[in-house]
């Protein structure tokens, strides 16, 4: 019988390795032509994560646990390396040592995702199959911030003449900022806030908003791919943010199942 840690490890790496590869591409596209060293470094990370994806294809859910744990460690090192690269770029940007088309918030955003990925690999090698029940609020704080950032990026990268879509993006930004502040309030109230009724309502409320944002992203992605709206949004970036919203909904499902099954 397949080890669930093996299956989950492969699933996490399949999702996040692609995300990391795309982050490197987006950074490279945002640099100016004279920032060749930073572009080269970004391209190296694209190669690194392509190799990880290629190696991933050799494994199955029946692979030996120790082999996958070793692979997790290998991928962990790459996740930490790209995190360090992103933080270096953020520092250069905030000190005005470089000027590029990469928003500082975007650079910070993608570095947070690299840290999340690295931490997830560590948890899997510790035998933690799914996000811990004790981390429901913390996990939602992370993903709500990610969704709020996405709404802001979309709003700023759409052409100003796309007034209706820009306004929708602003509304989503406000909605997720409010959800994030509520989640932070609950985090401060821990552990007293960790009751089943409160957490159930918390997840239900988040699900409604994430589903709406996911659908908005899907519409925007399809319009961008069909060249029906004006924007600076790369079609791959539109799909990238859509996939991350889908991922958040999966995480909400995991936590709701945990609450229903009495694991909290």
Coordinates of C-alpha atoms in Angstrom, one line a residue:
X1 CA 0.0 0.0 0.0
X2 CA 1.3 3.5 -1.0
X3 CA 2.7 5.6 1.9
X4 CA 0.5 8.7 2.2
X5 CA 3.6 10.8 3.0
X6 CA 5.1 9.8 -0.4
X7 CA 1.9 10.7 -2.3
X8 CA 1.5 14.0 -0.5
X9 CA 5.2 14.9 -1.0
X10 CA 4.9 14.3 -4.8
X11 CA 1.7 16.3 -4.9
X12 CA 3.2 19.3 -3.1
X13 CA 6.4 19.2 -5.2
X14 CA 4.4 19.0 -8.4
X15 CA 2.4 22.1 -7.5
X16 CA 5.1 24.2 -5.9
X17 CA 8.0 23.4 -8.1
X18 CA 6.0 24.8 -11.1
X19 CA 5.2 27.9 -9.0
X20 CA 8.8 28.5 -8.2
X21 CA 9.9 28.0 -11.8
X22 CA 7.3 30.6 -12.9
X23 CA 8.4 33.0 -10.2
X24 CA 11.9 33.0 -11.6
X25 CA 10.4 33.6 -15.1
X26 CA 8.3 36.5 -13.9
X27 CA 11.3 38.1 -12.1
X28 CA 13.5 37.7 -15.2
X29 CA 10.8 39.4 -17.4
X30 CA 10.6 42.4 -14.9
X31 CA 14.4 43.2 -14.9
X32 CA 15.9 45.7 -17.2
X33 CA 18.4 44.7 -19.9
X34 CA 21.4 45.9 -17.9
X35 CA 20.5 43.7 -15.0
X36 CA 22.0 40.7 -16.8
X37 CA 23.4 39.0 -13.7
X38 CA 20.1 38.9 -12.0
X39 CA 18.4 37.7 -15.1
X40 CA 21.0 34.9 -15.4
X41 CA 20.4 33.9 -11.8
X42 CA 16.6 33.8 -12.5
X43 CA 17.2 31.6 -15.5
X44 CA 19.4 29.3 -13.5
X45 CA 16.5 28.8 -11.1
X46 CA 14.2 28.0 -14.0
X47 CA 16.6 25.2 -15.0
X48 CA 16.8 24.0 -11.4
X49 CA 13.1 23.6 -11.0
X50 CA 12.7 22.1 -14.5
X51 CA 15.2 19.4 -13.4
X52 CA 13.2 18.9 -10.3
X53 CA 10.1 18.4 -12.4
X54 CA 11.9 16.0 -14.6
X55 CA 13.1 14.0 -11.6
X56 CA 9.7 14.1 -10.1
X57 CA 8.3 12.3 -13.2
X58 CA 10.4 9.3 -12.3
X59 CA 8.7 8.7 -9.0
X60 CA 5.3 7.2 -8.3
X61 CA 3.1 6.9 -5.2
X62 CA 4.7 3.5 -4.7
X63 CA 8.2 4.8 -4.4
X64 CA 10.1 4.1 -1.2
X65 CA 9.6 6.6 1.6
X66 CA 13.3 7.0 2.3
X67 CA 13.9 7.9 -1.4
X68 CA 11.2 10.5 -1.4
X69 CA 12.5 11.9 1.9
X70 CA 15.8 12.3 0.3
X71 CA 14.2 14.0 -2.7
X72 CA 12.3 16.3 -0.3
X73 CA 15.6 17.4 1.2
X74 CA 17.0 18.1 -2.2
X75 CA 14.0 20.2 -3.2
X76 CA 14.1 21.9 0.2
X77 CA 17.6 23.2 -0.6
X78 CA 16.4 24.6 -3.9
X79 CA 13.4 26.2 -2.2
X80 CA 15.7 27.9 0.4
X81 CA 18.1 29.0 -2.4
X82 CA 15.4 30.7 -4.4
X83 CA 14.0 32.3 -1.2
X84 CA 17.4 33.8 -0.6
X85 CA 17.6 35.0 -4.1
X86 CA 14.2 36.7 -3.9
X87 CA 15.1 38.4 -0.6
X88 CA 18.4 39.6 -2.2
X89 CA 16.4 41.1 -5.0
X90 CA 14.0 42.7 -2.6
X91 CA 16.8 44.3 -0.6
X92 CA 18.4 45.7 -3.8
X93 CA 15.0 47.1 -4.8
X94 CA 14.2 48.7 -1.5
X95 CA 17.6 50.3 -1.3
X96 CA 17.1 51.6 -4.8
X97 CA 20.3 49.8 -5.9
X98 CA 18.3 48.5 -8.8
X99 CA 15.1 49.7 -10.5
X100 CA 13.0 47.2 -12.4
X101 CA 9.4 46.5 -13.2
X102 CA 9.1 44.0 -10.3
X103 CA 7.0 45.5 -7.5
X104 CA 8.6 45.2 -4.1
X105 CA 5.3 43.7 -2.8
X106 CA 5.4 41.1 -5.5
X107 CA 9.0 40.1 -4.7
X108 CA 8.1 39.8 -1.0
X109 CA 5.0 37.9 -2.0
X110 CA 6.9 35.2 -4.0
X111 CA 9.5 34.9 -1.2
X112 CA 6.8 34.1 1.3
X113 CA 5.6 31.4 -1.0
X114 CA 9.1 29.9 -1.2
X115 CA 9.4 29.9 2.6
X116 CA 6.0 28.2 2.8
X117 CA 7.1 25.5 0.3
X118 CA 10.3 24.9 2.2
X119 CA 8.5 24.6 5.5
X120 CA 6.0 22.2 4.0
X121 CA 8.8 19.9 2.8
X122 CA 10.2 19.9 6.3
X123 CA 6.8 19.0 7.8
X124 CA 6.4 16.1 5.4
X125 CA 9.8 14.7 6.4
X126 CA 8.7 15.0 10.0
X127 CA 5.6 12.8 9.2
X128 CA 3.1 15.7 9.1
X129 CA 0.8 14.7 6.3
X130 CA -1.5 17.7 6.1
X131 CA -1.4 21.1 7.7
X132 CA -1.9 20.7 11.4
X133 CA -5.3 21.5 12.9
X134 CA -3.6 23.9 15.3
X135 CA -2.5 25.9 12.3
X136 CA -5.9 26.6 10.8
X137 CA -5.9 30.3 11.6
X138 CA -2.2 30.7 10.7
X139 CA -2.6 28.9 7.4
X140 CA -5.5 31.1 6.5
X141 CA -3.6 34.2 7.4
X142 CA -0.9 33.2 5.0
X143 CA -3.3 32.4 2.1
X144 CA -5.6 35.4 2.7
X145 CA -2.5 37.7 2.4
X146 CA -1.6 35.9 -0.8
X147 CA -5.1 36.4 -2.3
X148 CA -5.2 40.1 -1.2
X149 CA -1.8 40.6 -2.9
X150 CA -3.1 39.0 -6.1
X151 CA -6.1 41.4 -6.2
X152 CA -3.7 44.3 -5.9
X153 CA -1.3 43.1 -8.6
X154 CA -4.2 42.5 -11.0
X155 CA -5.6 46.0 -10.3
X156 CA -2.2 47.6 -11.0
X157 CA -1.4 45.6 -14.1
X158 CA -4.7 46.1 -15.9
X159 CA -4.7 49.0 -18.3
X160 CA -6.4 52.0 -16.5
X161 CA -9.0 52.1 -19.3
X162 CA -10.3 48.7 -18.1
X163 CA -12.3 50.6 -15.5
X164 CA -14.8 47.9 -14.6
X165 CA -12.2 45.2 -14.1
X166 CA -9.9 47.6 -12.2
X167 CA -12.8 48.4 -9.8
X168 CA -13.6 44.7 -9.4
X169 CA -9.9 44.1 -8.5
X170 CA -10.0 46.9 -5.9
X171 CA -13.2 45.5 -4.4
X172 CA -11.5 42.1 -4.0
X173 CA -8.5 43.7 -2.5
X174 CA -10.6 45.4 0.1
X175 CA -12.6 42.2 0.8
X176 CA -9.5 40.2 1.4
X177 CA -7.8 42.9 3.5
X178 CA -10.8 42.7 5.8
X179 CA -10.8 38.9 5.9
X180 CA -7.0 39.1 6.6
X181 CA -7.5 41.6 9.5
X182 CA -10.3 39.3 11.0
X183 CA -8.0 36.3 10.7
X184 CA -5.2 38.2 12.5
X185 CA -7.6 39.2 15.2
X186 CA -8.5 35.5 15.7
X187 CA -4.7 34.7 15.7
X188 CA -4.2 37.1 18.6
X189 CA -7.1 35.5 20.5
X190 CA -5.6 32.0 20.3
X191 CA -6.1 29.5 21.8
X192 CA -9.5 30.7 23.1
X193 CA -10.6 31.5 19.5
X194 CA -10.0 27.9 18.4
X195 CA -13.5 26.6 18.9
X196 CA -15.3 24.5 16.3
X197 CA -18.2 27.0 15.7
X198 CA -15.8 29.9 15.3
X199 CA -13.4 28.0 13.0
X200 CA -16.3 26.6 10.9
X201 CA -17.7 30.1 10.3
X202 CA -14.2 31.4 9.6
X203 CA -13.6 28.7 6.9
X204 CA -17.1 29.1 5.4
X205 CA -16.6 32.9 5.1
X206 CA -13.2 32.5 3.5
X207 CA -14.5 29.9 1.1
X208 CA -17.2 32.2 -0.3
X209 CA -14.7 35.0 -1.0
X210 CA -12.0 32.7 -2.4
X211 CA -14.5 31.1 -4.7
X212 CA -15.6 34.5 -6.0
X213 CA -11.9 35.6 -6.5
X214 CA -11.1 32.3 -8.2
X215 CA -13.9 32.8 -10.7
X216 CA -12.8 36.4 -11.3
X217 CA -9.3 35.2 -12.0
X218 CA -10.5 32.5 -14.4
X219 CA -12.5 35.1 -16.3
X220 CA -9.6 37.5 -16.4
X221 CA -7.2 34.6 -17.5
X222 CA -9.5 33.6 -20.3
X223 CA -10.0 37.2 -21.5
X224 CA -6.2 37.8 -21.4
X225 CA -5.4 34.6 -23.3
X226 CA -8.0 35.7 -26.0
X227 CA -6.5 39.2 -26.1
X228 CA -9.9 40.6 -25.3
X229 CA -8.7 43.0 -22.5
X230 CA -5.8 45.5 -22.2
X231 CA -3.2 44.8 -19.6
X232 CA 0.4 44.1 -18.8
X233 CA -0.5 40.7 -17.3
X234 CA 1.4 37.8 -18.8
X235 CA -1.1 35.0 -19.6
X236 CA 1.0 32.6 -17.5
X237 CA 0.7 35.0 -14.6
X238 CA -3.1 35.0 -14.9
X239 CA -3.2 31.2 -14.8
X240 CA -0.6 31.1 -12.0
X241 CA -2.8 33.2 -9.7
X242 CA -5.9 31.1 -10.6
X243 CA -4.1 27.9 -9.6
X244 CA -3.1 29.4 -6.3
X245 CA -6.7 30.3 -5.5
X246 CA -7.7 26.7 -6.4
X247 CA -5.0 25.5 -4.0
X248 CA -6.4 27.7 -1.1
X249 CA -9.8 26.1 -1.7
X250 CA -8.2 22.7 -1.3
X251 CA -6.6 23.7 2.0
X252 CA -10.0 24.9 3.2
X253 CA -11.5 21.5 2.3
X254 CA -8.8 19.8 4.3
X255 CA -9.5 21.8 7.4
X256 CA -13.2 21.5 7.1
X257 CA -12.9 17.7 6.8
X258 CA -10.7 17.8 10.0
X259 CA -13.4 19.7 11.9
X260 CA -16.2 17.5 10.6
X261 CA -14.3 14.3 11.5
X262 CA -13.7 15.6 15.0
X263 CA -9.9 15.9 14.7
X264 CA -10.0 19.3 16.3

